[in-house]
Structures are given as C-alpha cells and as structure tokens.
C-alpha cells in the first residue's frame, strides 16, 4: 500500500459514518497506540436496488489491496452503530472487533482520538476519484454527497 492513502483523513464522526455506510467505501483505520492498521471494504449488494440496508464488510488480509479481502460480517443502514456477524461472519477476528468498536463510537458522535480514519480518495458511494477539496474532506463526491446527506 502506498503512502498516498494516508493523506485522505476524515475527522468528523458524522462524515465518517456517512462514508462507511455510503455503499462502496474503502478505508483504513490506524491505531495511534499500537500503529496497527486495518483496511476495509464496505459495499452494498450487487444487482440490488438502492434501498437495501445491508452493507457487506470485508477486511484486507493479503498483499493485493484489490482482491485479498476476507468477509467479516455486515452493517445495516437502518440500525447503525454495530457489526452483525450473521452465519458466515467472523466475530472473533480482531478486525471485526475493531470496526464494531469504530461504528459504535462514531454513531454516538465520538471520534476516538487513538484512532485515525482514512479513505482511499475514491467516493464512498460510487467509487469515482475525488478531486475537490471539500469532497476529499468527506470522502463523497458532490452528487453522492447530496444523495447521502444525514
Ligand atoms: Zn460518488
């Protein structure tokens, strides 16, 4: 992974939450305490209409940051603030606990100071490259930001 990724930090907890649940979000969280980092991809179902509340959560577990993702569980846009393991999830993995803790905190409006949140400069909803400074700040392009307002 290149250092480029680490320029795109989101600070505001509401913006982080909106980004995570937007439907096509790739992001990295870094612990200031341990320097550990986890990269996630949170996507909605393919071939499903826009209204599905399910967001599948995968974690990067190999060297290829396009393909080496492991399924952890899912999030729900209508019940934010926790991870769901379901039948095929992996609730015992550290990465599961980390994102569960993150979405719980940001849902309460807290951005844990020991944790940094970075997107990959792609719109969290449609995956397009972000160029405008205000889009980079929130992780959503202008059109998608209007659709995913909170
Ligand atoms: Zn977009």
mmCIF file of N, CA, C and O in Angstrom, residues 45-124:
data_model
loop_
_atom_site.group_PDB
_atom_site.id
_atom_site.type_symbol
_atom_site.label_atom_id
_atom_site.label_comp_id
_atom_site.label_asym_id
_atom_site.label_seq_id
_atom_site.Cartn_x
_atom_site.Cartn_y
_atom_site.Cartn_z
ATOM 1 N N UNK A 45 -25.128 -4.777 -1.777
ATOM 2 C CA UNK A 45 -25.293 -5.925 -2.660
ATOM 3 C C UNK A 45 -25.237 -5.507 -4.111
ATOM 4 O O UNK A 45 -25.741 -4.460 -4.495
ATOM 5 N N UNK A 46 -24.644 -6.359 -4.932
ATOM 6 C CA UNK A 46 -24.721 -6.164 -6.376
ATOM 7 C C UNK A 46 -26.132 -6.524 -6.841
ATOM 8 O O UNK A 46 -26.785 -7.389 -6.279
ATOM 9 N N UNK A 47 -26.560 -5.864 -7.904
ATOM 10 C CA UNK A 47 -27.858 -6.180 -8.512
ATOM 11 C C UNK A 47 -29.030 -6.017 -7.556
ATOM 12 O O UNK A 47 -30.044 -6.672 -7.682
ATOM 13 N N UNK A 48 -28.855 -5.192 -6.560
ATOM 14 C CA UNK A 48 -29.978 -4.933 -5.659
ATOM 15 C C UNK A 48 -30.327 -3.463 -5.802
ATOM 16 O O UNK A 48 -29.504 -2.642 -6.157
ATOM 17 N N UNK A 49 -31.571 -3.126 -5.516
ATOM 18 C CA UNK A 49 -31.943 -1.720 -5.633
ATOM 19 C C UNK A 49 -31.281 -0.899 -4.527
ATOM 20 O O UNK A 49 -30.761 -1.427 -3.549
ATOM 21 N N UNK A 50 -31.349 0.387 -4.691
ATOM 22 C CA UNK A 50 -30.676 1.326 -3.815
ATOM 23 C C UNK A 50 -31.132 1.254 -2.365
ATOM 24 O O UNK A 50 -30.462 1.756 -1.479
ATOM 25 N N UNK A 51 -32.276 0.652 -2.114
ATOM 26 C CA UNK A 51 -32.880 0.764 -0.791
ATOM 27 C C UNK A 51 -32.440 -0.327 0.189
ATOM 28 O O UNK A 51 -32.818 -0.291 1.351
ATOM 29 N N UNK A 52 -31.668 -1.300 -0.262
ATOM 30 C CA UNK A 52 -31.220 -2.339 0.666
ATOM 31 C C UNK A 52 -30.391 -1.727 1.790
ATOM 32 O O UNK A 52 -29.522 -0.889 1.564
ATOM 33 N N UNK A 53 -30.656 -2.167 3.010
ATOM 34 C CA UNK A 53 -29.947 -1.588 4.149
ATOM 35 C C UNK A 53 -28.676 -2.355 4.490
ATOM 36 O O UNK A 53 -27.906 -1.936 5.347
ATOM 37 N N UNK A 54 -28.424 -3.464 3.782
ATOM 38 C CA UNK A 54 -27.277 -4.319 4.126
ATOM 39 C C UNK A 54 -25.993 -3.778 3.494
ATOM 40 O O UNK A 54 -25.972 -3.392 2.323
ATOM 41 N N UNK A 55 -24.937 -3.717 4.295
ATOM 42 C CA UNK A 55 -23.612 -3.332 3.808
ATOM 43 C C UNK A 55 -22.622 -4.427 4.209
ATOM 44 O O UNK A 55 -22.359 -4.621 5.391
ATOM 45 N N UNK A 56 -22.100 -5.147 3.217
ATOM 46 C CA UNK A 56 -21.163 -6.222 3.498
ATOM 47 C C UNK A 56 -19.792 -5.664 3.867
ATOM 48 O O UNK A 56 -19.291 -4.754 3.217
ATOM 49 N N UNK A 57 -19.188 -6.239 4.887
ATOM 50 C CA UNK A 57 -17.901 -5.750 5.377
ATOM 51 C C UNK A 57 -16.826 -6.802 5.127
ATOM 52 O O UNK A 57 -16.938 -7.943 5.577
ATOM 53 N N UNK A 58 -15.816 -6.397 4.372
ATOM 54 C CA UNK A 58 -14.660 -7.260 4.153
ATOM 55 C C UNK A 58 -13.408 -6.545 4.635
ATOM 56 O O UNK A 58 -13.352 -5.313 4.616
ATOM 57 N N UNK A 59 -12.424 -7.341 5.038
ATOM 58 C CA UNK A 59 -11.173 -6.769 5.530
ATOM 59 C C UNK A 59 -10.021 -7.266 4.664
ATOM 60 O O UNK A 59 -9.990 -8.437 4.272
ATOM 61 N N UNK A 60 -9.088 -6.359 4.407
ATOM 62 C CA UNK A 60 -7.895 -6.724 3.635
ATOM 63 C C UNK A 60 -7.035 -7.669 4.464
ATOM 64 O O UNK A 60 -6.638 -7.349 5.580
ATOM 65 N N UNK A 61 -6.753 -8.857 3.898
ATOM 66 C CA UNK A 61 -5.981 -9.848 4.646
ATOM 67 C C UNK A 61 -4.806 -10.393 3.846
ATOM 68 O O UNK A 61 -4.195 -11.389 4.234
ATOM 69 N N UNK A 62 -4.489 -9.753 2.723
ATOM 70 C CA UNK A 62 -3.360 -10.221 1.922
ATOM 71 C C UNK A 62 -2.663 -9.052 1.262
ATOM 72 O O UNK A 62 -3.035 -7.900 1.471
ATOM 73 N N UNK A 63 -1.653 -9.323 0.451
ATOM 74 C CA UNK A 63 -0.834 -8.248 -0.124
ATOM 75 C C UNK A 63 -1.516 -7.473 -1.251
ATOM 76 O O UNK A 63 -1.109 -6.348 -1.547
ATOM 77 N N UNK A 64 -2.549 -8.031 -1.886
ATOM 78 C CA UNK A 64 -3.179 -7.350 -3.011
ATOM 79 C C UNK A 64 -4.400 -6.573 -2.544
ATOM 80 O O UNK A 64 -5.426 -7.162 -2.194
ATOM 81 N N UNK A 65 -4.296 -5.225 -2.518
ATOM 82 C CA UNK A 65 -5.387 -4.430 -1.954
ATOM 83 C C UNK A 65 -6.561 -4.242 -2.906
ATOM 84 O O UNK A 65 -7.460 -3.459 -2.656
ATOM 85 N N UNK A 66 -6.562 -4.968 -4.025
ATOM 86 C CA UNK A 66 -7.754 -5.026 -4.868
ATOM 87 C C UNK A 66 -8.537 -6.319 -4.652
ATOM 88 O O UNK A 66 -9.753 -6.337 -4.781
ATOM 89 N N UNK A 67 -7.863 -7.405 -4.330
ATOM 90 C CA UNK A 67 -8.544 -8.710 -4.325
ATOM 91 C C UNK A 67 -8.480 -9.476 -3.002
ATOM 92 O O UNK A 67 -9.325 -10.340 -2.770
ATOM 93 N N UNK A 68 -7.512 -9.200 -2.150
ATOM 94 C CA UNK A 68 -7.310 -10.059 -0.965
ATOM 95 C C UNK A 68 -8.149 -9.601 0.222
ATOM 96 O O UNK A 68 -7.631 -9.145 1.244
ATOM 97 N N UNK A 69 -9.474 -9.760 0.100
ATOM 98 C CA UNK A 69 -10.371 -9.349 1.176
ATOM 99 C C UNK A 69 -11.089 -10.559 1.765
ATOM 100 O O UNK A 69 -11.466 -11.482 1.050
ATOM 101 N N UNK A 70 -11.269 -10.543 3.081
ATOM 102 C CA UNK A 70 -11.954 -11.615 3.798
ATOM 103 C C UNK A 70 -13.264 -11.081 4.365
ATOM 104 O O UNK A 70 -13.280 -10.014 4.986
ATOM 105 N N UNK A 71 -14.332 -11.834 4.171
ATOM 106 C CA UNK A 71 -15.647 -11.411 4.666
ATOM 107 C C UNK A 71 -15.699 -11.464 6.196
ATOM 108 O O UNK A 71 -15.325 -12.464 6.803
ATOM 109 N N UNK A 72 -16.162 -10.381 6.813
ATOM 110 C CA UNK A 72 -16.263 -10.330 8.280
ATOM 111 C C UNK A 72 -17.700 -10.419 8.789
ATOM 112 O O UNK A 72 -17.970 -11.013 9.836
ATOM 113 N N UNK A 73 -18.613 -9.770 8.067
ATOM 114 C CA UNK A 73 -19.995 -9.675 8.528
ATOM 115 C C UNK A 73 -20.645 -8.514 7.806
ATOM 116 O O UNK A 73 -20.224 -8.152 6.706
ATOM 117 N N UNK A 74 -21.658 -7.925 8.412
ATOM 118 C CA UNK A 74 -22.350 -6.842 7.714
ATOM 119 C C UNK A 74 -22.812 -5.745 8.674
ATOM 120 O O UNK A 74 -22.882 -5.932 9.886
ATOM 121 N N UNK A 75 -23.106 -4.598 8.068
ATOM 122 C CA UNK A 75 -23.683 -3.457 8.778
ATOM 123 C C UNK A 75 -25.079 -3.230 8.214
ATOM 124 O O UNK A 75 -25.392 -3.681 7.116
ATOM 125 N N UNK A 76 -25.906 -2.521 8.963
ATOM 126 C CA UNK A 76 -27.244 -2.170 8.489
ATOM 127 C C UNK A 76 -27.415 -0.659 8.547
ATOM 128 O O UNK A 76 -27.176 -0.040 9.589
ATOM 129 N N UNK A 77 -27.857 -0.061 7.430
ATOM 130 C CA UNK A 77 -28.012 1.393 7.411
ATOM 131 C C UNK A 77 -29.177 1.847 8.286
ATOM 132 O O UNK A 77 -29.223 2.998 8.705
ATOM 133 N N UNK A 78 -30.129 0.945 8.552
ATOM 134 C CA UNK A 78 -31.258 1.338 9.410
ATOM 135 C C UNK A 78 -31.061 0.907 10.866
ATOM 136 O O UNK A 78 -31.943 1.099 11.700
ATOM 137 N N UNK A 79 -29.937 0.285 11.166
ATOM 138 C CA UNK A 79 -29.562 0.000 12.561
ATOM 139 C C UNK A 79 -28.067 0.222 12.705
ATOM 140 O O UNK A 79 -27.298 -0.725 12.887
ATOM 141 N N UNK A 80 -27.673 1.477 12.594
ATOM 142 C CA UNK A 80 -26.243 1.802 12.617
ATOM 143 C C UNK A 80 -25.659 1.624 14.013
ATOM 144 O O UNK A 80 -26.380 1.600 15.006
ATOM 145 N N UNK A 81 -24.342 1.516 14.055
ATOM 146 C CA UNK A 81 -23.662 1.502 15.348
ATOM 147 C C UNK A 81 -23.150 0.157 15.807
ATOM 148 O O UNK A 81 -22.542 0.068 16.873
ATOM 149 N N UNK A 82 -23.398 -0.899 15.031
ATOM 150 C CA UNK A 82 -22.806 -2.187 15.399
ATOM 151 C C UNK A 82 -22.625 -3.079 14.182
ATOM 152 O O UNK A 82 -23.290 -2.914 13.160
ATOM 153 N N UNK A 83 -21.695 -4.025 14.325
ATOM 154 C CA UNK A 83 -21.454 -5.042 13.309
ATOM 155 C C UNK A 83 -22.345 -6.246 13.576
ATOM 156 O O UNK A 83 -22.620 -6.591 14.726
ATOM 157 N N UNK A 84 -22.765 -6.898 12.498
ATOM 158 C CA UNK A 84 -23.515 -8.144 12.602
ATOM 159 C C UNK A 84 -22.691 -9.255 11.956
ATOM 160 O O UNK A 84 -22.181 -9.084 10.845
ATOM 161 N N UNK A 85 -22.540 -10.362 12.667
ATOM 162 C CA UNK A 85 -21.728 -11.458 12.134
ATOM 163 C C UNK A 85 -22.526 -12.323 11.174
ATOM 164 O O UNK A 85 -22.001 -12.810 10.173
ATOM 165 N N UNK A 86 -23.812 -12.544 11.447
ATOM 166 C CA UNK A 86 -24.581 -13.486 10.636
ATOM 167 C C UNK A 86 -23.998 -14.878 10.744
ATOM 168 O O UNK A 86 -23.203 -15.163 11.632
ATOM 169 N N UNK A 87 -24.390 -15.736 9.809
ATOM 170 C CA UNK A 87 -23.913 -17.123 9.869
ATOM 171 C C UNK A 87 -22.489 -17.272 9.348
ATOM 172 O O UNK A 87 -21.746 -18.130 9.786
ATOM 173 N N UNK A 88 -22.120 -16.423 8.381
ATOM 174 C CA UNK A 88 -20.827 -16.616 7.727
ATOM 175 C C UNK A 88 -19.771 -15.608 8.184
ATOM 176 O O UNK A 88 -18.680 -15.563 7.641
ATOM 177 N N UNK A 89 -20.103 -14.805 9.165
ATOM 178 C CA UNK A 89 -19.179 -13.783 9.615
ATOM 179 C C UNK A 89 -18.081 -14.328 10.509
ATOM 180 O O UNK A 89 -18.044 -15.511 10.828
ATOM 181 N N UNK A 90 -17.178 -13.419 10.907
ATOM 182 C CA UNK A 90 -16.036 -13.807 11.750
ATOM 183 C C UNK A 90 -15.930 -12.878 12.947
ATOM 184 O O UNK A 90 -15.005 -12.068 13.039
ATOM 185 N N UNK A 91 -16.869 -13.021 13.918
ATOM 186 C CA UNK A 91 -16.891 -12.072 15.041
ATOM 187 C C UNK A 91 -15.676 -12.165 15.958
ATOM 188 O O UNK A 91 -15.447 -11.257 16.758
ATOM 189 N N UNK A 92 -14.902 -13.237 15.843
ATOM 190 C CA UNK A 92 -13.753 -13.374 16.738
ATOM 191 C C UNK A 92 -12.474 -12.735 16.211
ATOM 192 O O UNK A 92 -11.497 -12.609 16.939
ATOM 193 N N UNK A 93 -12.494 -12.315 14.953
ATOM 194 C CA UNK A 93 -11.295 -11.671 14.413
ATOM 195 C C UNK A 93 -11.115 -10.274 15.012
ATOM 196 O O UNK A 93 -12.090 -9.567 15.262
ATOM 197 N N UNK A 94 -9.871 -9.883 15.213
ATOM 198 C CA UNK A 94 -9.577 -8.548 15.746
ATOM 199 C C UNK A 94 -10.160 -7.470 14.845
ATOM 200 O O UNK A 94 -10.672 -6.462 15.316
ATOM 201 N N UNK A 95 -10.107 -7.709 13.542
ATOM 202 C CA UNK A 95 -10.621 -6.729 12.580
ATOM 203 C C UNK A 95 -12.120 -6.516 12.729
ATOM 204 O O UNK A 95 -12.623 -5.416 12.520
ATOM 205 N N UNK A 96 -12.847 -7.561 13.076
ATOM 206 C CA UNK A 96 -14.281 -7.447 13.340
ATOM 207 C C UNK A 96 -14.510 -6.568 14.562
ATOM 208 O O UNK A 96 -15.318 -5.636 14.547
ATOM 209 N N UNK A 97 -13.771 -6.867 15.618
ATOM 210 C CA UNK A 97 -13.943 -6.090 16.858
ATOM 211 C C UNK A 97 -13.569 -4.628 16.648
ATOM 212 O O UNK A 97 -14.192 -3.723 17.208
ATOM 213 N N UNK A 98 -12.550 -4.394 15.830
ATOM 214 C CA UNK A 98 -12.094 -3.018 15.592
ATOM 215 C C UNK A 98 -13.172 -2.195 14.890
ATOM 216 O O UNK A 98 -13.458 -1.062 15.292
ATOM 217 N N UNK A 99 -13.799 -2.747 13.850
ATOM 218 C CA UNK A 99 -14.803 -1.953 13.131
ATOM 219 C C UNK A 99 -16.100 -1.866 13.937
ATOM 220 O O UNK A 99 -16.793 -0.852 13.916
ATOM 221 N N UNK A 100 -16.404 -2.904 14.709
ATOM 222 C CA UNK A 100 -17.571 -2.847 15.595
ATOM 223 C C UNK A 100 -17.410 -1.703 16.599
ATOM 224 O O UNK A 100 -18.326 -0.912 16.836
ATOM 225 N N UNK A 101 -16.221 -1.596 17.159
ATOM 226 C CA UNK A 101 -15.910 -0.542 18.119
ATOM 227 C C UNK A 101 -15.970 0.825 17.437
ATOM 228 O O UNK A 101 -16.529 1.789 17.978
ATOM 229 N N UNK A 102 -15.424 0.901 16.207
ATOM 230 C CA UNK A 102 -15.431 2.169 15.475
ATOM 231 C C UNK A 102 -16.852 2.645 15.176
ATOM 232 O O UNK A 102 -17.205 3.785 15.488
ATOM 233 N N UNK A 103 -17.682 1.785 14.578
ATOM 234 C CA UNK A 103 -19.023 2.238 14.200
ATOM 235 C C UNK A 103 -19.865 2.556 15.438
ATOM 236 O O UNK A 103 -20.731 3.437 15.392
ATOM 237 N N UNK A 104 -19.605 1.865 16.550
ATOM 238 C CA UNK A 104 -20.298 2.170 17.799
ATOM 239 C C UNK A 104 -19.948 3.558 18.304
ATOM 240 O O UNK A 104 -20.821 4.346 18.680
ATOM 241 N N UNK A 105 -18.679 3.899 18.285
ATOM 242 C CA UNK A 105 -18.221 5.209 18.754
ATOM 243 C C UNK A 105 -18.703 6.350 17.866
ATOM 244 O O UNK A 105 -19.223 7.350 18.364
ATOM 245 N N UNK A 106 -18.536 6.198 16.548
ATOM 246 C CA UNK A 106 -18.924 7.313 15.676
ATOM 247 C C UNK A 106 -20.433 7.505 15.665
ATOM 248 O O UNK A 106 -20.915 8.607 15.503
ATOM 249 N N UNK A 107 -21.182 6.410 15.874
ATOM 250 C CA UNK A 107 -22.630 6.545 15.928
ATOM 251 C C UNK A 107 -23.059 7.400 17.117
ATOM 252 O O UNK A 107 -24.097 8.064 17.094
ATOM 253 N N UNK A 108 -22.263 7.369 18.168
ATOM 254 C CA UNK A 108 -22.526 8.215 19.340
ATOM 255 C C UNK A 108 -21.883 9.589 19.196
ATOM 256 O O UNK A 108 -21.854 10.380 20.142
ATOM 257 N N UNK A 109 -21.336 9.876 18.010
ATOM 258 C CA UNK A 109 -20.738 11.183 17.759
ATOM 259 C C UNK A 109 -19.330 11.326 18.305
ATOM 260 O O UNK A 109 -18.820 12.436 18.428
ATOM 261 N N UNK A 110 -18.711 10.198 18.623
ATOM 262 C CA UNK A 110 -17.349 10.244 19.145
ATOM 263 C C UNK A 110 -16.365 9.771 18.089
ATOM 264 O O UNK A 110 -16.570 8.729 17.473
ATOM 265 N N UNK A 111 -15.313 10.554 17.898
ATOM 266 C CA UNK A 111 -14.214 10.102 17.055
ATOM 267 C C UNK A 111 -13.061 9.772 17.978
ATOM 268 O O UNK A 111 -12.392 10.658 18.474
ATOM 269 N N UNK A 112 -12.829 8.491 18.247
ATOM 270 C CA UNK A 112 -11.810 8.107 19.225
ATOM 271 C C UNK A 112 -10.453 8.697 18.864
ATOM 272 O O UNK A 112 -10.004 8.563 17.730
ATOM 273 N N UNK A 113 -9.830 9.376 19.822
ATOM 274 C CA UNK A 113 -8.598 10.090 19.488
ATOM 275 C C UNK A 113 -7.421 9.148 19.243
ATOM 276 O O UNK A 113 -6.452 9.524 18.598
ATOM 277 N N UNK A 114 -7.549 7.911 19.711
ATOM 278 C CA UNK A 114 -6.446 6.976 19.450
ATOM 279 C C UNK A 114 -6.548 6.314 18.081
ATOM 280 O O UNK A 114 -5.774 5.448 17.749
ATOM 281 N N UNK A 115 -7.542 6.787 17.287
ATOM 282 C CA UNK A 115 -7.773 6.135 16.014
ATOM 283 C C UNK A 115 -7.845 7.143 14.873
ATOM 284 O O UNK A 115 -8.441 8.207 15.018
ATOM 285 N N UNK A 116 -7.196 6.836 13.760
ATOM 286 C CA UNK A 116 -7.261 7.701 12.588
ATOM 287 C C UNK A 116 -7.980 6.977 11.459
ATOM 288 O O UNK A 116 -7.788 5.785 11.255
ATOM 289 N N UNK A 117 -8.804 7.729 10.738
ATOM 290 C CA UNK A 117 -9.650 7.164 9.686
ATOM 291 C C UNK A 117 -9.260 7.777 8.349
ATOM 292 O O UNK A 117 -9.256 8.991 8.206
ATOM 293 N N UNK A 118 -8.939 6.922 7.376
ATOM 294 C CA UNK A 118 -8.537 7.397 6.052
ATOM 295 C C UNK A 118 -9.327 6.709 4.957
ATOM 296 O O UNK A 118 -9.512 5.493 4.998
ATOM 297 N N UNK A 119 -9.799 7.504 3.998
ATOM 298 C CA UNK A 119 -10.371 6.886 2.807
ATOM 299 C C UNK A 119 -9.298 6.826 1.732
ATOM 300 O O UNK A 119 -8.202 7.347 1.910
ATOM 301 N N UNK A 120 -9.619 6.160 0.614
ATOM 302 C CA UNK A 120 -8.615 5.916 -0.425
ATOM 303 C C UNK A 120 -8.756 6.881 -1.597
ATOM 304 O O UNK A 120 -8.377 6.569 -2.719
ATOM 305 N N UNK A 121 -9.327 8.071 -1.323
ATOM 306 C CA UNK A 121 -9.583 9.106 -2.328
ATOM 307 C C UNK A 121 -10.534 8.658 -3.435
ATOM 308 O O UNK A 121 -10.479 9.152 -4.560
ATOM 309 N N UNK A 122 -11.388 7.698 -3.095
ATOM 310 C CA UNK A 122 -12.462 7.338 -4.016
ATOM 311 C C UNK A 122 -13.780 7.582 -3.307
ATOM 312 O O UNK A 122 -13.903 7.337 -2.112
ATOM 313 N N UNK A 123 -14.764 8.047 -4.065
ATOM 314 C CA UNK A 123 -16.075 8.321 -3.490
ATOM 315 C C UNK A 123 -16.622 7.063 -2.805
ATOM 316 O O UNK A 123 -16.618 5.973 -3.386
ATOM 317 N N UNK A 124 -17.081 7.223 -1.560
ATOM 318 C CA UNK A 124 -17.569 6.094 -0.789
ATOM 319 C C UNK A 124 -18.859 5.495 -1.314
ATOM 320 O O UNK A 124 -19.249 4.403 -0.889
#
